[in-house]
Amino acid sequence: MTPSGEQLAYTDAYARSIQARVASVETGDATLVVLDRTVFYPGGGGQPSDRGLIIRAADGRSWTVVGARKVDGEIVHELEPGVDPPTRGDLVQVDLEWARRLALMRTHTALHALCGVVWRDYGALVTGGNMEPGSGRMDFEFETMSGDLVGEIEAKVNDELHASRDVRVNVVPRDEAFAIPDLIRTKVNLLPPGIAEVRTIEIVGLDLQADGGTHVANTREVGGIHVTGYESKGRINKRIRIELTD
Ligand SMILES: [Zn+2]
């Protein structure tokens, strides 16, 4: 297997464009392109993959990237169907659909702030979550949920977001990660045994989770949230839906 290309989404969430070489092209049901470096996030942890464009330097021809995913450690870009793909070795510019990505970063950080508040003040574990640009949902191990309670949670999350807390990405050795009590609630123990390092996202003073996604650098960039609904997903599972307010 060829070595994985450079994957900037994990180290610099604000990188929205980069020059790259086409490393491989596969045609079939879908046209799949691997680059020697990319700014695309391949999806995972409830955050959808990016969309964007690949533009060839030689002639300005562009291709729409409709999605991305990780295959054997490589980030694979899926092109719009039915196109003549670029060629291996082509020099290209890789551009994210930035408004969408930034909305996903703000939404993802908002969901972590929600997790942080619910864990700190109610001791409830997260059991799942998902997001779209600007809105998302999380499931928690709550026995009961009420309009009063979600109103209280909403106000607390907004206080934390407005507190301008820094959001940090860290990569820690697996053993060290297992020694951080807070990480257990996000089921770090379910990580595959082969993983030597764990990437964590820390909202300083509020929340620490093992996470592969992209986040804003400070909670003030999220703005505020509104709880749009809550529902029961089983005896001890309750779902909270949020959207960004600006
Ligand atoms: Zn996350």
CSV table of C-alpha atoms and ligand atoms in Angstrom, one decimal:
chain,number,residue,atom,x,y,z
A,1,MET,CA,0.0,0.0,0.0
A,2,THR,CA,1.2,3.5,-0.8
A,3,PRO,CA,1.8,5.7,2.2
A,4,SER,CA,-1.1,8.0,3.2
A,5,GLY,CA,-1.0,11.5,1.8
A,6,GLU,CA,-0.9,14.5,4.0
A,7,GLN,CA,-4.3,15.1,5.7
A,8,LEU,CA,-4.6,18.7,6.8
A,9,ALA,CA,-8.1,18.6,8.2
A,10,TYR,CA,-6.8,16.9,11.3
A,11,THR,CA,-4.0,19.4,12.0
A,12,ASP,CA,-5.4,22.7,10.5
A,13,ALA,CA,-9.1,22.9,10.4
A,14,TYR,CA,-8.9,26.3,8.7
A,15,ALA,CA,-6.9,25.1,5.7
A,16,ARG,CA,-9.5,25.4,2.9
A,17,SER,CA,-7.3,25.2,-0.2
A,18,ILE,CA,-4.1,23.4,-1.2
A,19,GLN,CA,-2.1,22.4,-4.2
A,20,ALA,CA,-1.7,18.7,-4.7
A,21,ARG,CA,-0.8,15.9,-7.2
A,22,VAL,CA,-3.2,13.2,-8.2
A,23,ALA,CA,-1.9,10.0,-6.7
A,24,SER,CA,-4.4,7.6,-8.1
A,25,VAL,CA,-7.7,7.5,-10.0
A,26,GLU,CA,-10.2,4.7,-10.0
A,27,THR,CA,-13.2,4.6,-12.3
A,28,GLY,CA,-16.2,2.3,-11.9
A,29,ASP,CA,-19.6,3.0,-10.3
A,30,ALA,CA,-18.0,6.1,-8.9
A,31,THR,CA,-14.9,8.1,-9.9
A,32,LEU,CA,-12.5,8.1,-7.0
A,33,VAL,CA,-9.4,10.2,-6.7
A,34,VAL,CA,-6.6,10.0,-4.1
A,35,LEU,CA,-4.3,13.1,-3.8
A,36,ASP,CA,-0.8,13.3,-2.3
A,37,ARG,CA,-2.3,15.9,0.2
A,38,THR,CA,-5.7,17.2,0.8
A,39,VAL,CA,-7.8,19.6,3.0
A,40,PHE,CA,-10.9,17.4,2.7
A,41,TYR,CA,-12.4,15.8,5.9
A,42,PRO,CA,-13.5,12.3,5.0
A,43,GLY,CA,-16.4,12.2,7.4
A,44,GLY,CA,-16.7,10.4,10.7
A,45,GLY,CA,-17.8,10.9,14.3
A,46,GLY,CA,-21.1,12.2,13.1
A,47,GLN,CA,-19.6,14.9,11.0
A,48,PRO,CA,-20.3,14.6,7.2
A,49,SER,CA,-17.5,14.7,4.7
A,50,ASP,CA,-16.6,17.9,2.9
A,51,ARG,CA,-17.6,18.9,-0.6
A,52,GLY,CA,-15.7,21.1,-3.0
A,53,LEU,CA,-13.7,21.3,-6.2
A,54,ILE,CA,-10.5,20.0,-7.8
A,55,ILE,CA,-9.1,22.3,-10.4
A,56,ARG,CA,-6.3,21.2,-12.8
A,57,ALA,CA,-3.5,23.7,-13.0
A,58,ALA,CA,-2.6,23.0,-16.6
A,59,ASP,CA,-5.9,23.9,-18.2
A,60,GLY,CA,-8.2,25.2,-15.4
A,61,ARG,CA,-10.6,22.3,-15.8
A,62,SER,CA,-12.6,21.6,-12.6
A,63,TRP,CA,-14.4,18.7,-11.1
A,64,THR,CA,-17.0,18.8,-8.3
A,65,VAL,CA,-16.1,16.6,-5.4
A,66,VAL,CA,-19.4,15.3,-4.1
A,67,GLY,CA,-18.0,13.6,-1.0
A,68,ALA,CA,-15.0,12.0,0.6
A,69,ARG,CA,-14.3,8.9,2.7
A,70,LYS,CA,-11.4,7.1,4.3
A,71,VAL,CA,-10.4,3.8,2.7
A,72,ASP,CA,-7.4,1.9,4.2
A,73,GLY,CA,-6.2,5.1,5.7
A,74,GLU,CA,-6.3,7.1,2.5
A,75,ILE,CA,-8.8,10.0,2.0
A,76,VAL,CA,-10.7,9.2,-1.2
A,77,HIS,CA,-12.5,12.0,-3.1
A,78,GLU,CA,-15.6,11.0,-5.0
A,79,LEU,CA,-16.1,13.1,-8.2
A,80,GLU,CA,-19.5,13.9,-9.7
A,81,PRO,CA,-20.6,10.9,-11.8
A,82,GLY,CA,-20.0,10.5,-15.5
A,83,VAL,CA,-17.0,12.8,-15.9
A,84,ASP,CA,-13.7,12.3,-17.6
A,85,PRO,CA,-11.4,12.1,-14.5
A,86,PRO,CA,-8.0,13.9,-14.1
A,87,THR,CA,-4.9,11.8,-14.7
A,88,ARG,CA,-2.4,10.5,-12.2
A,89,GLY,CA,0.4,13.1,-11.7
A,90,ASP,CA,-1.8,16.1,-12.6
A,91,LEU,CA,-1.1,19.2,-10.5
A,92,VAL,CA,-4.4,20.4,-9.0
A,93,GLN,CA,-5.8,22.9,-6.6
A,94,VAL,CA,-8.1,21.4,-4.0
A,95,ASP,CA,-10.8,23.8,-2.7
A,96,LEU,CA,-13.3,23.1,0.0
A,97,GLU,CA,-16.9,24.4,-0.1
A,98,TRP,CA,-15.8,26.6,2.8
A,99,ALA,CA,-19.2,28.0,4.0
A,100,ARG,CA,-20.4,24.4,4.5
A,101,ARG,CA,-17.2,23.2,6.3
A,102,LEU,CA,-17.2,26.3,8.6
A,103,ALA,CA,-20.8,25.6,9.5
A,104,LEU,CA,-20.0,22.0,10.3
A,105,MET,CA,-17.0,23.1,12.5
A,106,ARG,CA,-19.3,25.5,14.4
A,107,THR,CA,-22.0,22.9,14.7
A,108,HIS,CA,-19.5,20.2,15.9
A,109,THR,CA,-18.0,22.5,18.5
A,110,ALA,CA,-21.5,23.4,19.7
A,111,LEU,CA,-22.3,19.7,20.1
A,112,HIS,CA,-19.2,19.2,22.2
A,113,ALA,CA,-20.2,22.2,24.4
A,114,LEU,CA,-23.6,20.5,24.8
A,115,CYS,CA,-21.9,17.2,25.8
A,116,GLY,CA,-19.7,19.1,28.2
A,117,VAL,CA,-22.5,20.8,30.0
A,118,VAL,CA,-24.7,17.7,30.2
A,119,TRP,CA,-21.8,15.6,31.6
A,120,ARG,CA,-20.6,18.3,34.1
A,121,ASP,CA,-24.0,19.3,35.4
A,122,TYR,CA,-26.2,16.1,35.0
A,123,GLY,CA,-23.6,13.3,34.7
A,124,ALA,CA,-25.3,12.0,31.6
A,125,LEU,CA,-23.3,10.0,29.0
A,126,VAL,CA,-23.5,10.5,25.3
A,127,THR,CA,-24.6,7.5,23.3
A,128,GLY,CA,-24.6,9.0,19.8
A,129,GLY,CA,-24.9,12.0,17.6
A,130,ASN,CA,-25.1,13.4,14.1
A,131,MET,CA,-25.0,16.7,12.4
A,132,GLU,CA,-25.6,18.7,9.3
A,133,PRO,CA,-24.2,22.2,8.6
A,134,GLY,CA,-26.0,24.4,11.2
A,135,SER,CA,-27.9,21.7,13.1
A,136,GLY,CA,-27.3,18.5,15.0
A,137,ARG,CA,-28.6,16.1,17.6
A,138,MET,CA,-27.1,14.1,20.4
A,139,ASP,CA,-28.4,11.2,22.4
A,140,PHE,CA,-27.8,11.0,26.1
A,141,GLU,CA,-28.4,8.5,28.9
A,142,PHE,CA,-31.1,10.5,30.6
A,143,GLU,CA,-34.0,8.9,32.3
A,144,THR,CA,-36.3,11.9,32.0
A,145,MET,CA,-36.3,15.0,29.9
A,146,SER,CA,-38.5,18.0,30.1
A,147,GLY,CA,-39.0,21.4,28.4
A,148,ASP,CA,-37.7,23.1,31.6
A,149,LEU,CA,-34.6,21.0,31.6
A,150,VAL,CA,-33.7,21.5,27.9
A,151,GLY,CA,-34.3,25.3,28.4
A,152,GLU,CA,-31.8,25.2,31.3
A,153,ILE,CA,-29.3,23.2,29.2
A,154,GLU,CA,-29.7,25.6,26.3
A,155,ALA,CA,-28.9,28.6,28.6
A,156,LYS,CA,-25.9,26.9,30.1
A,157,VAL,CA,-24.5,25.9,26.7
A,158,ASN,CA,-24.9,29.5,25.4
A,159,ASP,CA,-23.1,30.8,28.5
A,160,GLU,CA,-20.2,28.5,27.8
A,161,LEU,CA,-20.0,29.4,24.1
A,162,HIS,CA,-20.0,33.1,25.0
A,163,ALA,CA,-17.2,32.6,27.5
A,164,SER,CA,-14.8,32.5,24.6
A,165,ARG,CA,-13.2,29.2,25.5
A,166,ASP,CA,-10.2,28.0,23.4
A,167,VAL,CA,-10.7,24.8,21.5
A,168,ARG,CA,-7.5,22.7,21.3
A,169,VAL,CA,-6.5,19.6,19.2
A,170,ASN,CA,-4.1,17.2,20.9
A,171,VAL,CA,-2.7,13.9,19.9
A,172,VAL,CA,-1.8,11.7,22.9
A,173,PRO,CA,-0.3,8.2,23.2
A,174,ARG,CA,-3.0,5.6,23.7
A,175,ASP,CA,-2.0,4.6,27.2
A,176,GLU,CA,-2.1,8.3,28.3
A,177,ALA,CA,-5.5,8.7,26.7
A,178,PHE,CA,-6.8,5.7,28.7
A,179,ALA,CA,-5.6,7.4,31.9
A,180,ILE,CA,-7.8,10.5,31.3
A,181,PRO,CA,-11.0,9.8,33.2
A,182,ASP,CA,-13.1,12.2,31.1
A,183,LEU,CA,-12.3,10.3,27.9
A,184,ILE,CA,-13.9,7.1,29.1
A,185,ARG,CA,-17.4,8.6,28.7
A,186,THR,CA,-16.9,9.0,25.0
A,187,LYS,CA,-16.0,5.3,24.8
A,188,VAL,CA,-12.3,5.7,24.1
A,189,ASN,CA,-12.2,2.0,25.1
A,190,LEU,CA,-14.0,1.1,21.9
A,191,LEU,CA,-11.1,2.4,19.8
A,192,PRO,CA,-9.5,-0.3,17.7
A,193,PRO,CA,-6.6,-2.0,19.5
A,194,GLY,CA,-4.1,-1.2,16.8
A,195,ILE,CA,-4.3,2.6,17.3
A,196,ALA,CA,-1.2,3.9,18.9
A,197,GLU,CA,-2.3,7.5,19.4
A,198,VAL,CA,-5.6,9.2,20.2
A,199,ARG,CA,-6.7,12.6,18.9
A,200,THR,CA,-8.5,14.6,21.4
A,201,ILE,CA,-10.6,17.8,21.2
A,202,GLU,CA,-10.5,20.0,24.3
A,203,ILE,CA,-12.9,22.9,25.0
A,204,VAL,CA,-10.6,24.4,27.6
A,205,GLY,CA,-12.3,24.3,31.0
A,206,LEU,CA,-15.4,22.5,29.8
A,207,ASP,CA,-15.0,19.3,27.7
A,208,LEU,CA,-12.4,16.8,26.6
A,209,GLN,CA,-13.2,14.0,24.1
A,210,ALA,CA,-11.5,11.6,21.8
A,211,ASP,CA,-12.6,12.9,18.4
A,212,GLY,CA,-11.5,12.9,14.7
A,213,GLY,CA,-13.6,15.9,13.6
A,214,THR,CA,-12.9,19.6,12.7
A,215,HIS,CA,-13.6,22.4,15.1
A,216,VAL,CA,-13.4,26.1,15.4
A,217,ALA,CA,-10.5,27.5,17.5
A,218,ASN,CA,-12.7,29.3,20.0
A,219,THR,CA,-16.3,28.9,21.2
A,220,ARG,CA,-17.1,32.5,20.4
A,221,GLU,CA,-17.0,31.5,16.7
A,222,VAL,CA,-19.9,29.2,17.3
A,223,GLY,CA,-22.2,32.1,18.3
A,224,GLY,CA,-25.3,30.7,20.1
A,225,ILE,CA,-27.5,27.6,19.9
A,226,HIS,CA,-31.2,27.0,20.2
A,227,VAL,CA,-32.7,23.7,21.3
A,228,THR,CA,-35.2,22.9,18.6
A,229,GLY,CA,-36.6,19.7,20.2
A,230,TYR,CA,-36.1,16.7,22.4
A,231,GLU,CA,-37.5,13.2,22.3
A,232,SER,CA,-37.3,9.8,23.9
A,233,LYS,CA,-35.3,7.1,22.1
A,234,GLY,CA,-35.9,4.5,24.7
A,235,ARG,CA,-36.1,4.1,28.5
A,236,ILE,CA,-32.8,5.8,29.2
A,237,ASN,CA,-32.0,7.4,25.9
A,238,LYS,CA,-33.1,10.9,25.2
A,239,ARG,CA,-32.3,12.9,22.1
A,240,ILE,CA,-31.7,16.7,22.1
A,241,ARG,CA,-31.8,18.6,18.8
A,242,ILE,CA,-30.0,21.9,18.4
A,243,GLU,CA,-29.4,24.5,15.7
A,244,LEU,CA,-27.0,27.5,15.5
A,245,THR,CA,-28.8,30.8,16.0
A,246,ASP,CA,-26.5,32.9,13.8
B,1,ZN,ZN,-17.1,15.2,18.0
